[in-house]
PDB file of C-alpha atoms in Angstrom:
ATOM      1  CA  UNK A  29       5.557  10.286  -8.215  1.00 48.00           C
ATOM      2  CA  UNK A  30       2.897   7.838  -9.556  1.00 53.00           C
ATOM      3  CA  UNK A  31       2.796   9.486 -13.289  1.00 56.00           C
ATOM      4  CA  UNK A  32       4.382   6.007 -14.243  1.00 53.00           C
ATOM      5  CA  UNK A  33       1.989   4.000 -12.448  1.00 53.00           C
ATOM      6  CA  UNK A  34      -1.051   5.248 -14.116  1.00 53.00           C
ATOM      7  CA  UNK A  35       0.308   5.244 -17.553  1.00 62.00           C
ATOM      8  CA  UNK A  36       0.764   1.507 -17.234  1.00 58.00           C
ATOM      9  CA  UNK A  37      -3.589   1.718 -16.654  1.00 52.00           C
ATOM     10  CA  UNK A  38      -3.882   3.638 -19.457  1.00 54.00           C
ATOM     11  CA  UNK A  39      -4.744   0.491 -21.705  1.00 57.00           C
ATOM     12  CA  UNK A  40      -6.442  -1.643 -19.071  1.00 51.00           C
ATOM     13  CA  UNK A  41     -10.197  -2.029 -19.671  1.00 52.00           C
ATOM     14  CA  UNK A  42     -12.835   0.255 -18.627  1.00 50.00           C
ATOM     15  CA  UNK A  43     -13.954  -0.368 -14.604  1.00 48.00           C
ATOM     16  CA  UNK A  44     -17.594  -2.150 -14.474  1.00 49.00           C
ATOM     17  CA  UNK A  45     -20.051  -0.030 -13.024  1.00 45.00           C
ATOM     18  CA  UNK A  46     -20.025  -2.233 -10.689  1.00 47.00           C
ATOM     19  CA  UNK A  47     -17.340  -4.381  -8.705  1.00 49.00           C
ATOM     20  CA  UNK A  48     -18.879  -6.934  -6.564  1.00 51.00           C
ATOM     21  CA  UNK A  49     -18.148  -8.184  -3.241  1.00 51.00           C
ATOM     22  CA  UNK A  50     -17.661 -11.801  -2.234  1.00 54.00           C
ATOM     23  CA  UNK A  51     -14.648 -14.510  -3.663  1.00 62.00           C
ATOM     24  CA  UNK A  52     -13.357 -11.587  -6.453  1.00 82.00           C
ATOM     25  CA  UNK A  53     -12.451  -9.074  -3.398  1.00 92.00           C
ATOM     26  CA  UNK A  54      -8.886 -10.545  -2.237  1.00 94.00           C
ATOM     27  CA  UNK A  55      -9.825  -7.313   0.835  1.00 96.00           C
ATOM     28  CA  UNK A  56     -12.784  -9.002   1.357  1.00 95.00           C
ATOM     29  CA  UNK A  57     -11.012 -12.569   2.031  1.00 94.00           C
ATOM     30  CA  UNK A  58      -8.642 -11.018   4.109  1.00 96.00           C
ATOM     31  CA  UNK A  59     -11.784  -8.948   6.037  1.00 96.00           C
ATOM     32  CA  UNK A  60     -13.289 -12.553   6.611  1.00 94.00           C
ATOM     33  CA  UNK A  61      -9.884 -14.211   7.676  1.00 95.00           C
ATOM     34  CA  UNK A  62     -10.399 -16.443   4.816  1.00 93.00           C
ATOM     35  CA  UNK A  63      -7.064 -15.159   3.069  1.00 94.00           C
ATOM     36  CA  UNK A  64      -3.446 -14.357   4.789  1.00 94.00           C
ATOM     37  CA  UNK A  65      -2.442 -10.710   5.546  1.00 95.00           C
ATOM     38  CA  UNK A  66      -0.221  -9.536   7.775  1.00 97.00           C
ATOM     39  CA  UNK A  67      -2.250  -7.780  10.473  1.00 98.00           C
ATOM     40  CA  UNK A  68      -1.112  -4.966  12.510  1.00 98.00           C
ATOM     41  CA  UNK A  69      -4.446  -3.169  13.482  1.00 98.00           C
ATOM     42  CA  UNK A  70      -8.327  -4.292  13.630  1.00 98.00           C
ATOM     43  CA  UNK A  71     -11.722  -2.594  14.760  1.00 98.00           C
ATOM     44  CA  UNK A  72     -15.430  -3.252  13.998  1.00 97.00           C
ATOM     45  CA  UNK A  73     -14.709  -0.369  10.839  1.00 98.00           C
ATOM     46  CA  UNK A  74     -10.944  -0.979   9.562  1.00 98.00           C
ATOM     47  CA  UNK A  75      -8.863  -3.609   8.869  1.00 98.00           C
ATOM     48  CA  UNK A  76      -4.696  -2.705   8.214  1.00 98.00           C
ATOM     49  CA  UNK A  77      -2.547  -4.785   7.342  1.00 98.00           C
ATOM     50  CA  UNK A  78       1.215  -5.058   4.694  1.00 98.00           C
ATOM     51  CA  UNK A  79       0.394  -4.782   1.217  1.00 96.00           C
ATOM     52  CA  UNK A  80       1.970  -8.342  -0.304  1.00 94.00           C
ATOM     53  CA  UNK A  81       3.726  -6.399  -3.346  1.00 92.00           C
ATOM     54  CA  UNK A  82       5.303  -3.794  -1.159  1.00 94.00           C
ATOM     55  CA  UNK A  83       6.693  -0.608  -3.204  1.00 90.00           C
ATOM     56  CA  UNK A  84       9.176  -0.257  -0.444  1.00 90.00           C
ATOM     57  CA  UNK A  85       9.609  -1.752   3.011  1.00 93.00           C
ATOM     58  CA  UNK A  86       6.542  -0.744   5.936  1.00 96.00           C
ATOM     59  CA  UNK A  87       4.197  -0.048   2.589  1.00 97.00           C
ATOM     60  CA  UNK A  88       0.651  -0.662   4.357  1.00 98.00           C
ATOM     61  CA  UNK A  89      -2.888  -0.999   3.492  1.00 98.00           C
ATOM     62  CA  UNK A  90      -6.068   0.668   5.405  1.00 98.00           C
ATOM     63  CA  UNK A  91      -8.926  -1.027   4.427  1.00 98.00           C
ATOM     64  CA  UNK A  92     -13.015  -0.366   5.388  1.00 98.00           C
ATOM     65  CA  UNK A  93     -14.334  -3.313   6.367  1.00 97.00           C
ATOM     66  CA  UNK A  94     -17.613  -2.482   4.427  1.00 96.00           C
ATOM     67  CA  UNK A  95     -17.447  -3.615   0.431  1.00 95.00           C
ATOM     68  CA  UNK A  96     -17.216   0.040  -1.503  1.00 94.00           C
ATOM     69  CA  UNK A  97     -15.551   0.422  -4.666  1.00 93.00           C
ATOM     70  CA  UNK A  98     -15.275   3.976  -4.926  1.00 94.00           C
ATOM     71  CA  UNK A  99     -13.849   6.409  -1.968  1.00 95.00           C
ATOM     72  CA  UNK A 100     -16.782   8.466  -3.508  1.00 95.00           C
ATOM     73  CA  UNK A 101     -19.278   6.184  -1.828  1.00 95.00           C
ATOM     74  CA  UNK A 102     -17.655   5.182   0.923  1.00 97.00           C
ATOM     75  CA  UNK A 103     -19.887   5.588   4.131  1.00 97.00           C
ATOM     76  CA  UNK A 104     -19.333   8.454   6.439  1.00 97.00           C
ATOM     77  CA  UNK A 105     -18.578   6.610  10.032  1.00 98.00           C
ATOM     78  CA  UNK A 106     -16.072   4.154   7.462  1.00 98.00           C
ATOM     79  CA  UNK A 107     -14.486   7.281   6.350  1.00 98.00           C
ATOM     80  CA  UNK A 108     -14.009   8.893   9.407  1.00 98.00           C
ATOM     81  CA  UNK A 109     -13.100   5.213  10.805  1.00 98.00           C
ATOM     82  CA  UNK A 110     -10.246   4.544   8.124  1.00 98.00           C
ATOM     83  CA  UNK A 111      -9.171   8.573   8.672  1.00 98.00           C
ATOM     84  CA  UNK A 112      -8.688   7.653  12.277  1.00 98.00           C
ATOM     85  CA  UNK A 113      -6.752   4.500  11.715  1.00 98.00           C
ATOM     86  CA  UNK A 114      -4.202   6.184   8.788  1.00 98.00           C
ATOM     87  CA  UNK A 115      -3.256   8.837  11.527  1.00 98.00           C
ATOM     88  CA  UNK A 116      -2.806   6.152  14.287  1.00 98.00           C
ATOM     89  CA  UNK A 117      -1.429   3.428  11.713  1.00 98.00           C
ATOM     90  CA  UNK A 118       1.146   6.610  10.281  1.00 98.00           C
ATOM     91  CA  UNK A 119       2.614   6.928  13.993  1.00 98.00           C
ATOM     92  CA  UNK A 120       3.517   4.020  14.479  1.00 98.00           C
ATOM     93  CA  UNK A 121       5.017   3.157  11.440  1.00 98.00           C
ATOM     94  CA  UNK A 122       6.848   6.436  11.342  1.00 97.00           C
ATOM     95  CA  UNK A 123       8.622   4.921  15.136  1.00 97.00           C
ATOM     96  CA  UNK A 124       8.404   1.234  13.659  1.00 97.00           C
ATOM     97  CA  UNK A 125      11.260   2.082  10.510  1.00 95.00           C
ATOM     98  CA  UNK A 126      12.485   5.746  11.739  1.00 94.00           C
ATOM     99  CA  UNK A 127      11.634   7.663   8.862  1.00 93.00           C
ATOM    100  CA  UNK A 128       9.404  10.083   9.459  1.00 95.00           C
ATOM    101  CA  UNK A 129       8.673  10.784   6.167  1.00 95.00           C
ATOM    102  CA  UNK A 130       5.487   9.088   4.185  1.00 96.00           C
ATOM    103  CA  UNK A 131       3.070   9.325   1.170  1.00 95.00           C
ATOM    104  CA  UNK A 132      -0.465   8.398   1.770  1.00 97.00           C
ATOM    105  CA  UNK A 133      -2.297   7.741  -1.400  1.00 95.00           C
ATOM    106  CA  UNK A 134      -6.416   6.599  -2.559  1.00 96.00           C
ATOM    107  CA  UNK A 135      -6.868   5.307  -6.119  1.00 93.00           C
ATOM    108  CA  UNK A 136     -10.666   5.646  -7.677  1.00 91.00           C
ATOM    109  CA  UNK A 137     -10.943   3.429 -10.569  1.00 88.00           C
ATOM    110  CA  UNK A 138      -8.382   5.226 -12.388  1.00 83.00           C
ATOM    111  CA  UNK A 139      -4.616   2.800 -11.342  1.00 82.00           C
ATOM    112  CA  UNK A 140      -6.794   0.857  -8.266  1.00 87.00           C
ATOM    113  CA  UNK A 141      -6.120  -2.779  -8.725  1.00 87.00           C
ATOM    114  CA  UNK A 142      -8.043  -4.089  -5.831  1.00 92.00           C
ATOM    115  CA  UNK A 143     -12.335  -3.196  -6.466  1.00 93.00           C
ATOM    116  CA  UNK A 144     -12.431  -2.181  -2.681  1.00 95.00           C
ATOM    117  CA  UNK A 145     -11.672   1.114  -0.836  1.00 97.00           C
ATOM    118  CA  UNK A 146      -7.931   1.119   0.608  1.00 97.00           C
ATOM    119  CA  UNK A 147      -5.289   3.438   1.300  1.00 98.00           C
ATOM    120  CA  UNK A 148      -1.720   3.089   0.578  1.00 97.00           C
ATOM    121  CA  UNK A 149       0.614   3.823   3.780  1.00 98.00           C
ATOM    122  CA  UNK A 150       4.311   3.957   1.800  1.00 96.00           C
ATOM    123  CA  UNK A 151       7.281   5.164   3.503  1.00 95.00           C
ATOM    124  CA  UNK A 152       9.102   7.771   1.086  1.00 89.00           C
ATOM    125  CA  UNK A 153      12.769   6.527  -0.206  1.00 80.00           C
ATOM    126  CA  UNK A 154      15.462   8.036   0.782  1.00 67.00           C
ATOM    127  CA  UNK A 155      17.491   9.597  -2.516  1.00 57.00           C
ATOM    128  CA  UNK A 156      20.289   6.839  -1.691  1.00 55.00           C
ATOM    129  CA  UNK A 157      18.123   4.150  -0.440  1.00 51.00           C
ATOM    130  CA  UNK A 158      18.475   2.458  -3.754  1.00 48.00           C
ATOM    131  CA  UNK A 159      22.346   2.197  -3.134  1.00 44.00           C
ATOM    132  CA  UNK A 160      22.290  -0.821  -1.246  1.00 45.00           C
ATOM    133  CA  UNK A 161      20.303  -2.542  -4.307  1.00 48.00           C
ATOM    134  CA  UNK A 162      22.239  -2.033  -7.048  1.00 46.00           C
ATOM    135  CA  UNK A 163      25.135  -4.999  -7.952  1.00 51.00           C
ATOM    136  CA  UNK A 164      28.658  -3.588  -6.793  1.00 50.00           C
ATOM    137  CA  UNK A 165      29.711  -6.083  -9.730  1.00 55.00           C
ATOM    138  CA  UNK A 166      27.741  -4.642 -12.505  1.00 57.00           C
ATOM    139  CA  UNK A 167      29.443  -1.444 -13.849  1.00 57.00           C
ATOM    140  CA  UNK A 168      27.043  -0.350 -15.866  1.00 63.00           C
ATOM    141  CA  UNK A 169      24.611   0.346 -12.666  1.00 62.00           C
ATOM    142  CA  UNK A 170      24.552   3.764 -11.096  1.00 65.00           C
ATOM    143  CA  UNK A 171      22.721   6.054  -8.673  1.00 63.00           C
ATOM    144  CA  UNK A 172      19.448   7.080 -10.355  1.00 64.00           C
ATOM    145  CA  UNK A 173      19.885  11.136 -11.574  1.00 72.00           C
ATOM    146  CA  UNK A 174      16.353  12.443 -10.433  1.00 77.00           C
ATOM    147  CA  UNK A 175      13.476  11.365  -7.811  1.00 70.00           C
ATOM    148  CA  UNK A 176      11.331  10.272 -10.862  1.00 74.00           C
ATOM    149  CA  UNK A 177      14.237   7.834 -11.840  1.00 76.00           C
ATOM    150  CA  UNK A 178      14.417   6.509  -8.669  1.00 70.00           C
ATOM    151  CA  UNK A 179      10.579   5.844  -8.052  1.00 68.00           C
ATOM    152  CA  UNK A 180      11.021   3.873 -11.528  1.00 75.00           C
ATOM    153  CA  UNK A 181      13.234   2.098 -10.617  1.00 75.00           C
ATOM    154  CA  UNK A 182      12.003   1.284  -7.242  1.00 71.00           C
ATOM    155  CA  UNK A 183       8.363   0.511  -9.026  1.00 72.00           C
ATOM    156  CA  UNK A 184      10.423  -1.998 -11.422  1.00 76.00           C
ATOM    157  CA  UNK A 185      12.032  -3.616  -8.785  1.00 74.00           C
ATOM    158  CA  UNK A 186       9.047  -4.539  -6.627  1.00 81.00           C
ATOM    159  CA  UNK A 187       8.969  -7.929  -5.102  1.00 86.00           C
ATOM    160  CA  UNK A 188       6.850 -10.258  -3.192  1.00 91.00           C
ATOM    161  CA  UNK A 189       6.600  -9.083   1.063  1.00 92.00           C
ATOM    162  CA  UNK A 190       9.588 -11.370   2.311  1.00 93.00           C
ATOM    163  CA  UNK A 191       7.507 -13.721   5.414  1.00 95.00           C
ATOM    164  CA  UNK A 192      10.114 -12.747   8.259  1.00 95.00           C
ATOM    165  CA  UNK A 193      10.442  -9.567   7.532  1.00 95.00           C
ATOM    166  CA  UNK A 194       6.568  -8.748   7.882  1.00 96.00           C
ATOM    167  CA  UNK A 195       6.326 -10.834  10.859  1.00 96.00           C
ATOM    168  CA  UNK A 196       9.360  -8.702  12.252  1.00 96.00           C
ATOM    169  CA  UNK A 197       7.740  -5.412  11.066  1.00 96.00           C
ATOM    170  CA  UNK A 198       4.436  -6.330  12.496  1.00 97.00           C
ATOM    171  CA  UNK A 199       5.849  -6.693  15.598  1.00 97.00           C
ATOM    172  CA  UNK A 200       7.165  -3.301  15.752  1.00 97.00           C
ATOM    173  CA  UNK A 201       4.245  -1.460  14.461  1.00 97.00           C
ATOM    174  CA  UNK A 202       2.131  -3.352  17.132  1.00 97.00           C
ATOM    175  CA  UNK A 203       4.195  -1.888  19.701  1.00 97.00           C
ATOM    176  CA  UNK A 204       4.135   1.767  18.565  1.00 97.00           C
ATOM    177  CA  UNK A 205      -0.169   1.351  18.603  1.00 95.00           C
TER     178      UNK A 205
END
């Protein structure tokens, strides 16, 4: 699904040794409350909240609240912290949009954008999901042939988390917790 993804990284620079925490970590401003997310779930370990460039709708973060880079690293009571949370955070998402199907993904280095530990929560498309997208006025738009055409396309199309629509979404994930 994600061959795409990483062969857009494959020219980015090499990864310091070393990613530090502090004003660079946008996870680490939203840990603090210093930056906006859209919160659904909080403990002393995990923060969870919408990811703001959504590769579909109910696309959600799980985040350690301990600075790590690498999942590699990562602390054994945050690990088995942000385990706990994905299965809890996957429920209720699954009742929040009614589809119980859902990819759960961990980048190391290698395609992560954000230098901090965090798990993607992303509801798998439906093969016609994309139908309601395309222009009924261009005629030159179709169906995409093959999964991989449609997770292109869907990765083109990406756009900014709409405000109402996470507030609404956050609503019903809170109530499935």
């Amino acid at each position: 699904m994600t061959s795409f993804i990483i062969e857009a990284q494959a020219s980015r620079s090499p990864i310091p040794p070393f990613w530090g925490q502090g004003s660079d970590c946008a996870f680490c401003q939203i840990i603090c409350h210093a930056a906006h997310g859209h919160l659904i779930y909080e403990d002393d370990h995990v923060i969870v909240f919408l990811d703001i460039l959504p590769l579909r709708p109910g696309h959600t973060l799980v985040v350690p609240k301990i600075h790590c880079s690498r999942v590699s690293e990562l602390p054994p009571e945050y690990a088995a912290s942000v385990g706990k949370a994905i299965s809890r955070i996957s429920n209720a998402l699954t009742k929040a949009i009614d589809n119980t199907a859902l990819n759960v993904v961990c980048n190391q280095e290698y395609a992560q954008v954000v230098p901090h530990v965090h798990y993607h929560i992303i509801p798998a498309p439906k093969f016609n999901s994309l139908a309601t997208s395309l222009d009924p006025s261009d005629s030159n738009q179709k169906l995409p042939s093959t999964i991989q055409d449609m997770h292109q396309k869907e990765y083109e199309s990406r756009g900014e988390l709409d405000e109402n629509d996470a507030h609404a979404l956050v609503g019903r994930m809170k109530a499935h917790l």
